[in-house]
CSV table of N, CA and C in Angstrom, one decimal:
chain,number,residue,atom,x,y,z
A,293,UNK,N,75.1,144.0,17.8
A,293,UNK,CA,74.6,143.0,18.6
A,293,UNK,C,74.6,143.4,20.1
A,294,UNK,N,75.6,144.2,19.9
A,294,UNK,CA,75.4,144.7,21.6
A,294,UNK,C,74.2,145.6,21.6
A,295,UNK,N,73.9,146.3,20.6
A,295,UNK,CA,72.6,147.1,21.0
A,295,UNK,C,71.3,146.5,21.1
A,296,UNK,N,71.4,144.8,20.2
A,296,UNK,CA,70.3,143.7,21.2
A,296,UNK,C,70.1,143.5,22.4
A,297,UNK,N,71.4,143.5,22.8
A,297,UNK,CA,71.5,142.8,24.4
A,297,UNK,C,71.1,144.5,25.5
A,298,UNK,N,71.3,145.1,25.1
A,298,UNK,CA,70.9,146.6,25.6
A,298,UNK,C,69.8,146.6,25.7
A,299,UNK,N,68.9,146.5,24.6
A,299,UNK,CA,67.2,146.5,24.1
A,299,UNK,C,66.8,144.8,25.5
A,300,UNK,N,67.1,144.3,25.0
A,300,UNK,CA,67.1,142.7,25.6
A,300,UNK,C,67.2,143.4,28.0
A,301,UNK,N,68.1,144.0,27.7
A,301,UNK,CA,68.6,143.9,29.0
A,301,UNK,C,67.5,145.5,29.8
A,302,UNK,N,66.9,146.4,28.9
A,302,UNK,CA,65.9,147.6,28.6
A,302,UNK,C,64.8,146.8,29.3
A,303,UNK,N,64.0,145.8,28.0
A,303,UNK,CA,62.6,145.0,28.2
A,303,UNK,C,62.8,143.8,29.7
A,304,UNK,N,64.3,143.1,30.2
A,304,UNK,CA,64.4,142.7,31.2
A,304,UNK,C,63.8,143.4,32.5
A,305,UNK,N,64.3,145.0,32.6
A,305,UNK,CA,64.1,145.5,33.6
A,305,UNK,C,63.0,146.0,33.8
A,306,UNK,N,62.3,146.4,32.3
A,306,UNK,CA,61.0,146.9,32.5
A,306,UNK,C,60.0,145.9,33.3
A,307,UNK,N,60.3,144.5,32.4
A,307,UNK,CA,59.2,143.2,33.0
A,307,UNK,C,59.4,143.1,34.5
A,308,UNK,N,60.7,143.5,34.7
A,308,UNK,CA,60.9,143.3,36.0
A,308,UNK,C,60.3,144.2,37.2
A,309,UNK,N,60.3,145.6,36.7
A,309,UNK,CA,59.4,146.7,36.9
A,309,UNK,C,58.3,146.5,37.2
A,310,UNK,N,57.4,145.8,36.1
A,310,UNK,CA,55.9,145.9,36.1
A,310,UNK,C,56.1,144.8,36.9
A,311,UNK,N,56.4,143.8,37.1
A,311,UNK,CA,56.0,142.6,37.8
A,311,UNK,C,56.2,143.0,39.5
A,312,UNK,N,57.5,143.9,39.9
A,312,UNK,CA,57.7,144.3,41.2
A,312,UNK,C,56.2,145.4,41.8
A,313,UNK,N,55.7,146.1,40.6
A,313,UNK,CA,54.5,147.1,40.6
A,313,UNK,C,53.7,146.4,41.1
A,314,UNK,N,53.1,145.4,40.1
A,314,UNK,CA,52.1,144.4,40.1
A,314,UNK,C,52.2,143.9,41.7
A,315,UNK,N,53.1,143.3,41.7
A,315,UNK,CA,53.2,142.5,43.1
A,315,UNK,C,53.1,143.3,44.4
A,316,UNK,N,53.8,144.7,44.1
A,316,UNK,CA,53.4,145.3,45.6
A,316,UNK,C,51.8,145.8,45.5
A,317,UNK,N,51.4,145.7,44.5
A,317,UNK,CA,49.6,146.6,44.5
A,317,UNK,C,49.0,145.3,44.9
A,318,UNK,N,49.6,144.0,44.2
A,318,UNK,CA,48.6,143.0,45.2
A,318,UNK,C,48.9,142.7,46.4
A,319,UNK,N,50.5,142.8,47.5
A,319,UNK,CA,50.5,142.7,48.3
A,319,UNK,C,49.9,144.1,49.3
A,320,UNK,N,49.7,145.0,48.6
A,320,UNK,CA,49.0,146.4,49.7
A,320,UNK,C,47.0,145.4,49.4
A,321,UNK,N,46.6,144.8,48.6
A,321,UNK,CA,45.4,144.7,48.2
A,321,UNK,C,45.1,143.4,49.3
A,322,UNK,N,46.1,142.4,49.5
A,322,UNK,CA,46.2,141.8,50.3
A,322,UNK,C,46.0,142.2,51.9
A,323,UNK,N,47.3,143.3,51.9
A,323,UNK,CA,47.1,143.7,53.5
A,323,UNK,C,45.8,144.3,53.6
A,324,UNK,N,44.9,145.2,53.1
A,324,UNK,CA,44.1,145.3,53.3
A,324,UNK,C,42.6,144.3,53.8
A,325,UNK,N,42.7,143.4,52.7
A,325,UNK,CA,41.9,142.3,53.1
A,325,UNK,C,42.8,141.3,54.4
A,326,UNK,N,43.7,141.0,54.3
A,326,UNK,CA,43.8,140.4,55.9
A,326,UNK,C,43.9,141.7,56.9
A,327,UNK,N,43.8,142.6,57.1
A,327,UNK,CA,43.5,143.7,57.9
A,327,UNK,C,41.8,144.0,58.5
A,328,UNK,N,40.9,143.4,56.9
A,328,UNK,CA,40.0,143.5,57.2
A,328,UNK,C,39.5,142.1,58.1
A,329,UNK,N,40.2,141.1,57.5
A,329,UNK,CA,39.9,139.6,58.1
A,329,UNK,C,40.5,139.5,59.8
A,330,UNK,N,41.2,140.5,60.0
A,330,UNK,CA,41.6,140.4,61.0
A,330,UNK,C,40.8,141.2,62.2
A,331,UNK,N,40.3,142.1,62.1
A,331,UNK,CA,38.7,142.9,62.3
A,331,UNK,C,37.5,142.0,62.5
A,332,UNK,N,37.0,141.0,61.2
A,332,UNK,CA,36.3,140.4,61.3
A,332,UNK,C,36.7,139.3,62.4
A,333,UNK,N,37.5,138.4,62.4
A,333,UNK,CA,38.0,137.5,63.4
A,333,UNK,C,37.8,138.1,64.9
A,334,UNK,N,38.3,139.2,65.0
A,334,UNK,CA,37.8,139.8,66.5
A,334,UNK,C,36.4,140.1,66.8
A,335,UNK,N,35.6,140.4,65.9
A,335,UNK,CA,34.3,140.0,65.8
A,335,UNK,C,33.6,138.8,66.4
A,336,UNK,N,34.4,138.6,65.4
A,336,UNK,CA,34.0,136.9,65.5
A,336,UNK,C,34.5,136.1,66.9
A,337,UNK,N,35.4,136.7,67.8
A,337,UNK,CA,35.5,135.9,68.8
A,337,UNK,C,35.0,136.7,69.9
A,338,UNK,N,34.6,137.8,69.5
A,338,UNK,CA,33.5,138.5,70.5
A,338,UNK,C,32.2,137.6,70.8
A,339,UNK,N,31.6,137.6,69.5
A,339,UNK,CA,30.6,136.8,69.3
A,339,UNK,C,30.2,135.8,69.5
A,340,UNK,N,31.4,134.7,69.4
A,340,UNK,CA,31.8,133.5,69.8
A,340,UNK,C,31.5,133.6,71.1
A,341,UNK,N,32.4,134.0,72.1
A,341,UNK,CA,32.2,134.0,73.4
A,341,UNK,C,30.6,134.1,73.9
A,342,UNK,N,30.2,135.1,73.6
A,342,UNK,CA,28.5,135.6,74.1
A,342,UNK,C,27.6,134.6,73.5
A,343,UNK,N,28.0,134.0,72.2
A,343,UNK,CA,26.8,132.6,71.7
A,343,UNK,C,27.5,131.4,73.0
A,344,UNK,N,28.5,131.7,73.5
A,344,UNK,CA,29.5,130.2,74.0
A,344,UNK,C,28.4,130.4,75.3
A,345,UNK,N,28.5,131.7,76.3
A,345,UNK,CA,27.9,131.6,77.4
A,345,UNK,C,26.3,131.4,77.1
A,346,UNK,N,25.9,131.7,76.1
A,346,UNK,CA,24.2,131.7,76.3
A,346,UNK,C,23.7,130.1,75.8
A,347,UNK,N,25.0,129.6,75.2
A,347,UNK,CA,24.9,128.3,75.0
A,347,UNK,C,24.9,127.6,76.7
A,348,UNK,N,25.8,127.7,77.3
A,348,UNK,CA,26.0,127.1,78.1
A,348,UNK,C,25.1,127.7,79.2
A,349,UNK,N,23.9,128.7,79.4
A,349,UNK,CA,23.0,129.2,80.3
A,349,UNK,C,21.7,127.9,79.3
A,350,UNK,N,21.6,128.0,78.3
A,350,UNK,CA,20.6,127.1,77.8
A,350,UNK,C,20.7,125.5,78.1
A,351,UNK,N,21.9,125.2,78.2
A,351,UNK,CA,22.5,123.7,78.5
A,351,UNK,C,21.6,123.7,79.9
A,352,UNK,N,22.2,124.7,80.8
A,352,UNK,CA,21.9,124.7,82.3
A,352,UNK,C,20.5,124.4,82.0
A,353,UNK,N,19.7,125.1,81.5
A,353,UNK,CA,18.0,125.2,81.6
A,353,UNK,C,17.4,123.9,81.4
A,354,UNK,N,18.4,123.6,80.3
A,354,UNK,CA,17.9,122.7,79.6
A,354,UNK,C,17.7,121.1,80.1
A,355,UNK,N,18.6,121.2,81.3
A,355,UNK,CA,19.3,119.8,82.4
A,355,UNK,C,18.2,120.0,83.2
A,356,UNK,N,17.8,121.4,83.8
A,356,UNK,CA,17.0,121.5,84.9
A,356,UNK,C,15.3,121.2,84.1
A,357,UNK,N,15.3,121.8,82.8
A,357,UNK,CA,14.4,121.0,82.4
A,357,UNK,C,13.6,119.3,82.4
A,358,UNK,N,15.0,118.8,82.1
A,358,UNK,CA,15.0,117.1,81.7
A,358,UNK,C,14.7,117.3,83.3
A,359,UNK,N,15.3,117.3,84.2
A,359,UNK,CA,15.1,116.8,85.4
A,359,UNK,C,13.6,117.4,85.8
A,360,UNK,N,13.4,117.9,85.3
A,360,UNK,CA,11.7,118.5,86.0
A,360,UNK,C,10.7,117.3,85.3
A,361,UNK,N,11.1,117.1,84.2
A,361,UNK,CA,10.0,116.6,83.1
A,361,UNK,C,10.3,114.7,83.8
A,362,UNK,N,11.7,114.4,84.2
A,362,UNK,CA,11.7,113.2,84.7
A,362,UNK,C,11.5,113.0,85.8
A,363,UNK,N,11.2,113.7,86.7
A,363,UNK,CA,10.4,114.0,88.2
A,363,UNK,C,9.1,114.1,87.7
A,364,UNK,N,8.5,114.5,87.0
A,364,UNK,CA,6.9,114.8,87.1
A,364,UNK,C,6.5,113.7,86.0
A,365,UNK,N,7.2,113.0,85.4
A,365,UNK,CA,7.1,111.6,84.7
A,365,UNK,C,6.7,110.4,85.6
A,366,UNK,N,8.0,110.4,86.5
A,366,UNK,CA,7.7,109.5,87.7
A,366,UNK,C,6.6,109.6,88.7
A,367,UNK,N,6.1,111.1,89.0
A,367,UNK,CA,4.8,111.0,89.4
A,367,UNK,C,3.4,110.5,88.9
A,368,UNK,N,3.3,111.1,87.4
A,368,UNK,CA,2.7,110.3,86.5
A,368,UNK,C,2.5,109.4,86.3
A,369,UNK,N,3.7,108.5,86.7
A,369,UNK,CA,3.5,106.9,86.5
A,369,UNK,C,2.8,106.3,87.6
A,370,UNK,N,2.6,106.7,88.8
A,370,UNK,CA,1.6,106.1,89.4
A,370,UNK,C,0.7,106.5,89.6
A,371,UNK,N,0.2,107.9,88.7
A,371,UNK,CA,-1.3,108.0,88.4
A,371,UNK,C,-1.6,106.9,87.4
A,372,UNK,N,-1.1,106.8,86.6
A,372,UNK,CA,-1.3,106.2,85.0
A,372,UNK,C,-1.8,104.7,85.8
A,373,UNK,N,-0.9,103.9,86.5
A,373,UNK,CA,-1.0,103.0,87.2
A,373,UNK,C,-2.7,102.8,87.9
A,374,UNK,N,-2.5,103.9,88.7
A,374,UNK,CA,-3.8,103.9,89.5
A,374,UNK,C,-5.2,104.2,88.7
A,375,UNK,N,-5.2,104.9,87.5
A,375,UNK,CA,-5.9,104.8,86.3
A,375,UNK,C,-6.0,103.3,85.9
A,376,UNK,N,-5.0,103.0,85.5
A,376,UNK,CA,-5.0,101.6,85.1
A,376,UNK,C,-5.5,100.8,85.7
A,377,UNK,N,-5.4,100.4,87.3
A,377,UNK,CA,-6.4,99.5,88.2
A,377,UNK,C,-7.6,100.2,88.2
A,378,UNK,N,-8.2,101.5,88.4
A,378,UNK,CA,-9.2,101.3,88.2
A,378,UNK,C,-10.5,101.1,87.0
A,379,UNK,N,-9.2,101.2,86.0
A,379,UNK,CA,-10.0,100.7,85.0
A,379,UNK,C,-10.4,99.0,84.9
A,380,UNK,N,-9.4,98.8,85.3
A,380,UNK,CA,-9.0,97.1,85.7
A,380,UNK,C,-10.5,96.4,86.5
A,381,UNK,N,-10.6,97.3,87.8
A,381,UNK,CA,-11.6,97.4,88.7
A,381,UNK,C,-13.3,97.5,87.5
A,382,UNK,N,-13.5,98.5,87.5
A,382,UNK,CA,-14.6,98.9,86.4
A,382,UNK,C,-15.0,97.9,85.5
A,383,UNK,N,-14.1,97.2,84.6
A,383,UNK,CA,-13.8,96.0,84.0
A,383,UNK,C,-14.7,95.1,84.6
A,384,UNK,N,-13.9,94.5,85.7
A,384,UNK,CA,-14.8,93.2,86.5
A,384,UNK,C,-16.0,94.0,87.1
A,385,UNK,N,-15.9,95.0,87.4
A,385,UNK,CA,-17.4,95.0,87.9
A,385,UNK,C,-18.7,94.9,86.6
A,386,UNK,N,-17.9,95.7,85.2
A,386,UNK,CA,-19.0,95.2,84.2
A,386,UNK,C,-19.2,93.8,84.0
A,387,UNK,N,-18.2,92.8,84.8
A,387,UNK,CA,-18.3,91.8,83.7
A,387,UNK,C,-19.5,90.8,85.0
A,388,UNK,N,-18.9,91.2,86.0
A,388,UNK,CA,-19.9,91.0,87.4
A,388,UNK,C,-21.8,91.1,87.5
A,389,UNK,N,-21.3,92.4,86.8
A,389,UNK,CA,-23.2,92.8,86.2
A,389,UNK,C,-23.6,92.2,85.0
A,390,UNK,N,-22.8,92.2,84.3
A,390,UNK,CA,-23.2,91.1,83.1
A,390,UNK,C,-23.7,89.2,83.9
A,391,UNK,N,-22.7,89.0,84.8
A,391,UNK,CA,-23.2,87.4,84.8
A,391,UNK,C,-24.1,87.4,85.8
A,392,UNK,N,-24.8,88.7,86.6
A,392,UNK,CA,-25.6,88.8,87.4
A,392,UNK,C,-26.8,89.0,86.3
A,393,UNK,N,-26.8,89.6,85.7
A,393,UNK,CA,-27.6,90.3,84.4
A,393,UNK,C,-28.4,88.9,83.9
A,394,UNK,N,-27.9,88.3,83.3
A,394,UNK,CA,-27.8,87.0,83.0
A,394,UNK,C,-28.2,86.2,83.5
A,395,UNK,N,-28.1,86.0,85.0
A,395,UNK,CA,-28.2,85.0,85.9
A,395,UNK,C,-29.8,85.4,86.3
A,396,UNK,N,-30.1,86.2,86.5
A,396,UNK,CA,-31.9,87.1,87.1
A,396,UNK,C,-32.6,86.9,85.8
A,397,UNK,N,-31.7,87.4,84.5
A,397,UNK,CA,-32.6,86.9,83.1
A,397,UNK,C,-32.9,85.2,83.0
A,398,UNK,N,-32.3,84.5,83.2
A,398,UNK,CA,-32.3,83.6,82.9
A,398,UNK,C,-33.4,82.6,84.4
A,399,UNK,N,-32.9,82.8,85.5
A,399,UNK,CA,-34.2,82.6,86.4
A,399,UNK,C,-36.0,83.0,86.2
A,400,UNK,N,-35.8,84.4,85.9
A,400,UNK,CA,-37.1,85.2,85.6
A,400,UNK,C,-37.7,84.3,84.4
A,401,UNK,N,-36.8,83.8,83.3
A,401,UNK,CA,-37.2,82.9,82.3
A,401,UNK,C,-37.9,81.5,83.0
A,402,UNK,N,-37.3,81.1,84.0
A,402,UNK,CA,-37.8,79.7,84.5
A,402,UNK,C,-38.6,79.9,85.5
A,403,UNK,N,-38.8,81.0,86.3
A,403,UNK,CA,-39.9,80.9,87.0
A,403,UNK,C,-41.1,82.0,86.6
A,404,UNK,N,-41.3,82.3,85.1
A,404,UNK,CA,-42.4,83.3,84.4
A,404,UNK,C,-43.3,82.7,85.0
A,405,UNK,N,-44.2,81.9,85.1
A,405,UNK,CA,-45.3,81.0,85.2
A,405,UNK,C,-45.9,81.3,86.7
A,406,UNK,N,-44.5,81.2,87.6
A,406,UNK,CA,-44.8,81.6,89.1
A,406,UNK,C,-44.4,82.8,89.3
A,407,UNK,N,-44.3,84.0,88.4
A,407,UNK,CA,-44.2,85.6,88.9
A,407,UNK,C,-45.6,86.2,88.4
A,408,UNK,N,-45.8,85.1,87.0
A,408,UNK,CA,-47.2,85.7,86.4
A,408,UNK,C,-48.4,85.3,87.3
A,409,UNK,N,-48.7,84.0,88.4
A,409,UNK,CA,-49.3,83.9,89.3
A,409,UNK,C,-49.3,84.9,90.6
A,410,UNK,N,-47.5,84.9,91.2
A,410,UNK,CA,-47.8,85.9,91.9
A,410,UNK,C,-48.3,87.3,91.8
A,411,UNK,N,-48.4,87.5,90.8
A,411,UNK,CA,-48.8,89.1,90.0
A,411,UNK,C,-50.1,89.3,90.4
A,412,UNK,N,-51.0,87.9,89.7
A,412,UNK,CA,-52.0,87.6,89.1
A,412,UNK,C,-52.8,88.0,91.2
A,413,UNK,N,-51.8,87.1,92.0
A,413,UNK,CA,-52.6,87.0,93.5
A,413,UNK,C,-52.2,88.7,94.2
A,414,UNK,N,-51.5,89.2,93.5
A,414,UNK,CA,-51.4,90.5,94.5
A,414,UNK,C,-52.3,91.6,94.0
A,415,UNK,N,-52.3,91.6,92.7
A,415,UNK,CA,-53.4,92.6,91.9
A,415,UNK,C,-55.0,92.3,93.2
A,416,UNK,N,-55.0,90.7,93.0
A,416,UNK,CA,-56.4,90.3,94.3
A,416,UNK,C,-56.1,91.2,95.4
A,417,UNK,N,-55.1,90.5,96.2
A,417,UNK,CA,-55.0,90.9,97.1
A,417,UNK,C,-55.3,92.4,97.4
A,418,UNK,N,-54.2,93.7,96.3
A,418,UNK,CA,-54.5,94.8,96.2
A,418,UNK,C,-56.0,95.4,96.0
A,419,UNK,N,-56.9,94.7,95.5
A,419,UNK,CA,-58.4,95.1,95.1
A,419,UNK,C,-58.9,94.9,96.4
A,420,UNK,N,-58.5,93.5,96.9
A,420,UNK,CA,-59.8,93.2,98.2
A,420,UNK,C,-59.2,94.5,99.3
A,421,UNK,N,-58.2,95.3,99.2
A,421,UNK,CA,-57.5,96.0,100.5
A,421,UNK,C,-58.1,97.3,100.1
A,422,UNK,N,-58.6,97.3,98.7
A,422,UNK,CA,-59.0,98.7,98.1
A,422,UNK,C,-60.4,98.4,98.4
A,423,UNK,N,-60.9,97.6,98.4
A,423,UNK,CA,-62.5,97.6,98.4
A,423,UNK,C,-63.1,97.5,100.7
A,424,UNK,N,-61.7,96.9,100.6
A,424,UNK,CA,-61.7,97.1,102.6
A,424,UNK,C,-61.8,98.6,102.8
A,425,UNK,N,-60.6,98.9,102.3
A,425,UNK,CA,-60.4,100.7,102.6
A,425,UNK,C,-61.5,101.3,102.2
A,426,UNK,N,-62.3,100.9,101.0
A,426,UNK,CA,-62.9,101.9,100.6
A,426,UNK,C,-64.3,102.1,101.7
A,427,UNK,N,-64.9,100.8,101.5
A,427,UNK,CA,-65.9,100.4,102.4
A,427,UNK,C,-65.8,100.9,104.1
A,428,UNK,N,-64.5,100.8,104.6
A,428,UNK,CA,-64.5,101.1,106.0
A,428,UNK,C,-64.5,103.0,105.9
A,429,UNK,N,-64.1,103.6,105.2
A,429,UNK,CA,-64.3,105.2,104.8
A,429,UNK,C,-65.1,105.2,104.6
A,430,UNK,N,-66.2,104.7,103.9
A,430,UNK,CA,-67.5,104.6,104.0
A,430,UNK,C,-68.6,104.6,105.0
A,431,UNK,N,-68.2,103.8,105.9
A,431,UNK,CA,-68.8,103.2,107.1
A,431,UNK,C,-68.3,104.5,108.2
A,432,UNK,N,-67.0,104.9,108.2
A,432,UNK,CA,-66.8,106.1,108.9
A,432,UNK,C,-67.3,107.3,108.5
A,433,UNK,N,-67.5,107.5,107.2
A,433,UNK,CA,-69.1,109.0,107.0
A,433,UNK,C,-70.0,108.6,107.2
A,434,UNK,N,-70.7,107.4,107.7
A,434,UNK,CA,-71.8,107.2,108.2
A,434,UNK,C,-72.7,106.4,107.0
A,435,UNK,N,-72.1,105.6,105.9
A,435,UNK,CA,-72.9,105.3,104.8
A,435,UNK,C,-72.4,103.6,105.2
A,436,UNK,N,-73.8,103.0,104.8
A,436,UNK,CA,-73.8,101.4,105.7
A,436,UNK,C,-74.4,100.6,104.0
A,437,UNK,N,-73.6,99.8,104.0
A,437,UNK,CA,-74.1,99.2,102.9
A,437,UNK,C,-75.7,98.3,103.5
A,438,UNK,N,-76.4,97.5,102.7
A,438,UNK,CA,-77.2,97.1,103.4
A,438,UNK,C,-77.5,95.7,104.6
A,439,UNK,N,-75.9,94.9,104.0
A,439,UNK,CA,-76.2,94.0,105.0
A,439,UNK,C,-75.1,94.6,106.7
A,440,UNK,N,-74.9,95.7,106.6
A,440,UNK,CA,-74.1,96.2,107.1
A,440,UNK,C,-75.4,96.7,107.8
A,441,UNK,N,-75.9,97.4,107.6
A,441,UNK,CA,-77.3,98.2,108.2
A,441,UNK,C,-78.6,97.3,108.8
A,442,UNK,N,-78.4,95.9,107.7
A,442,UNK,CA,-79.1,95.4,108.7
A,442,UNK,C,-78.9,94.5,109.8
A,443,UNK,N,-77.1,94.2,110.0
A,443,UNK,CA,-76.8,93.9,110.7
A,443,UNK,C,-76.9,94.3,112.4
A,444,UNK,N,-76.4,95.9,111.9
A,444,UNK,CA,-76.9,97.4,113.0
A,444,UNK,C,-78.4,97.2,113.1
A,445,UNK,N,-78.8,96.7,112.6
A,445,UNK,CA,-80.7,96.8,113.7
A,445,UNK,C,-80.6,95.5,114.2
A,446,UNK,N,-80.2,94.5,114.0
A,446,UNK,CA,-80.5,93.2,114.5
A,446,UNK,C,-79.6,93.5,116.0
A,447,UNK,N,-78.2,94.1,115.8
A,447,UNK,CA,-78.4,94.3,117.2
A,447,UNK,C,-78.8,95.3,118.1
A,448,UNK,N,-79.3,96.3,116.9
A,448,UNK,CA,-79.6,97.5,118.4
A,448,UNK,C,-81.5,96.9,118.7
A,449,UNK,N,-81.6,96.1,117.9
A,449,UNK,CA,-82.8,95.6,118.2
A,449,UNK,C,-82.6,94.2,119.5
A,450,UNK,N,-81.6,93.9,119.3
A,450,UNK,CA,-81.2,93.0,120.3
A,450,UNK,C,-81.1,93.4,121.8
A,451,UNK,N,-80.2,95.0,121.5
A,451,UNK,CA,-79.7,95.2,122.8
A,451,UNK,C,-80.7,95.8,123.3
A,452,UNK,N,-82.2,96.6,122.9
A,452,UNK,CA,-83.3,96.7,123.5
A,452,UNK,C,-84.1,95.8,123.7
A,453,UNK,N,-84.0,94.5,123.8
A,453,UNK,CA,-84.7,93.5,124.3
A,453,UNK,C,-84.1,93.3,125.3
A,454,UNK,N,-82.6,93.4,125.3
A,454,UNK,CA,-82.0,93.5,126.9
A,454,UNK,C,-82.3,94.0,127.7
């Protein structure tokens, strides 16, 4: 029985062996990876920093932006405004020529009778001014119609009886 406890106290130390092996191969497998994580972390707060400042140069930009865009908004608003009245303007003036529109249609309606007479007396009038003109151009090349010509003898017949 004691050579159980021998064999027993043999396979204790061996387990104990492999398990102290085991453990330091995972703690060298370990340092390696936190060795490498600790590399990477320096990395990483390199990187950190230079995203940290170009963040905070884009913030800047980005403020002086808003303030440009709300400065040249507020300009805008009193174009937009001044657009606005004059469309406002344009408005009544259509609606102005509309009730003027209306109002001359609506007269022209009630006095047809007296524009178609006046028409009717100027067309006259226009002919007798055309047949004046034509007749006096006439009279000035030296062409006499006949009571015209015999008007001119009665008196140049007159004024030799003088």
């Amino acid at each position: 029985m004691e050579n159980l406890l021998y064999i027993a106290a043999v396979i204790a130390a061996v387990g104990f062996l492999v398990l102290c092996v085991s453990m330091a191969i995972t703690l060298f497998s370990v340092k390696k990876t936190l060795a490498n994580v600790a590399v990477t972390v320096e990395h990483l707060d390199s990187n950190l920093q230079d995203m940290t400042k170009e963040t905070a140069l884009l913030l800047h930009k980005t403020n002086a932006l808003t303030e440009d865009i709300q400065y040249k908004s507020s300009q805008l608003n009193g174009l937009v405004t001044s657009v606005k009245g004059f469309g406002d303007t344009v408005n009544q003036f259509n609606s102005s020529m509309q009730r003027i529109t209306s109002s001359v249609t609506n007269e022209v309606e009630k006095n047809e009778d007296k524009i178609a007479q006046v028409v009717q007396w100027s067309n006259v009038v226009l002919g007798i001014r055309d047949q004046w003109k034509e007749r006096k151009s006439l009279e000035e090349a030296g062409y006499y119609t006949y009571k015209a010509k015999q008007t001119k003898q009665e008196d140049s017949s007159y004024q030799s009886t003088l």
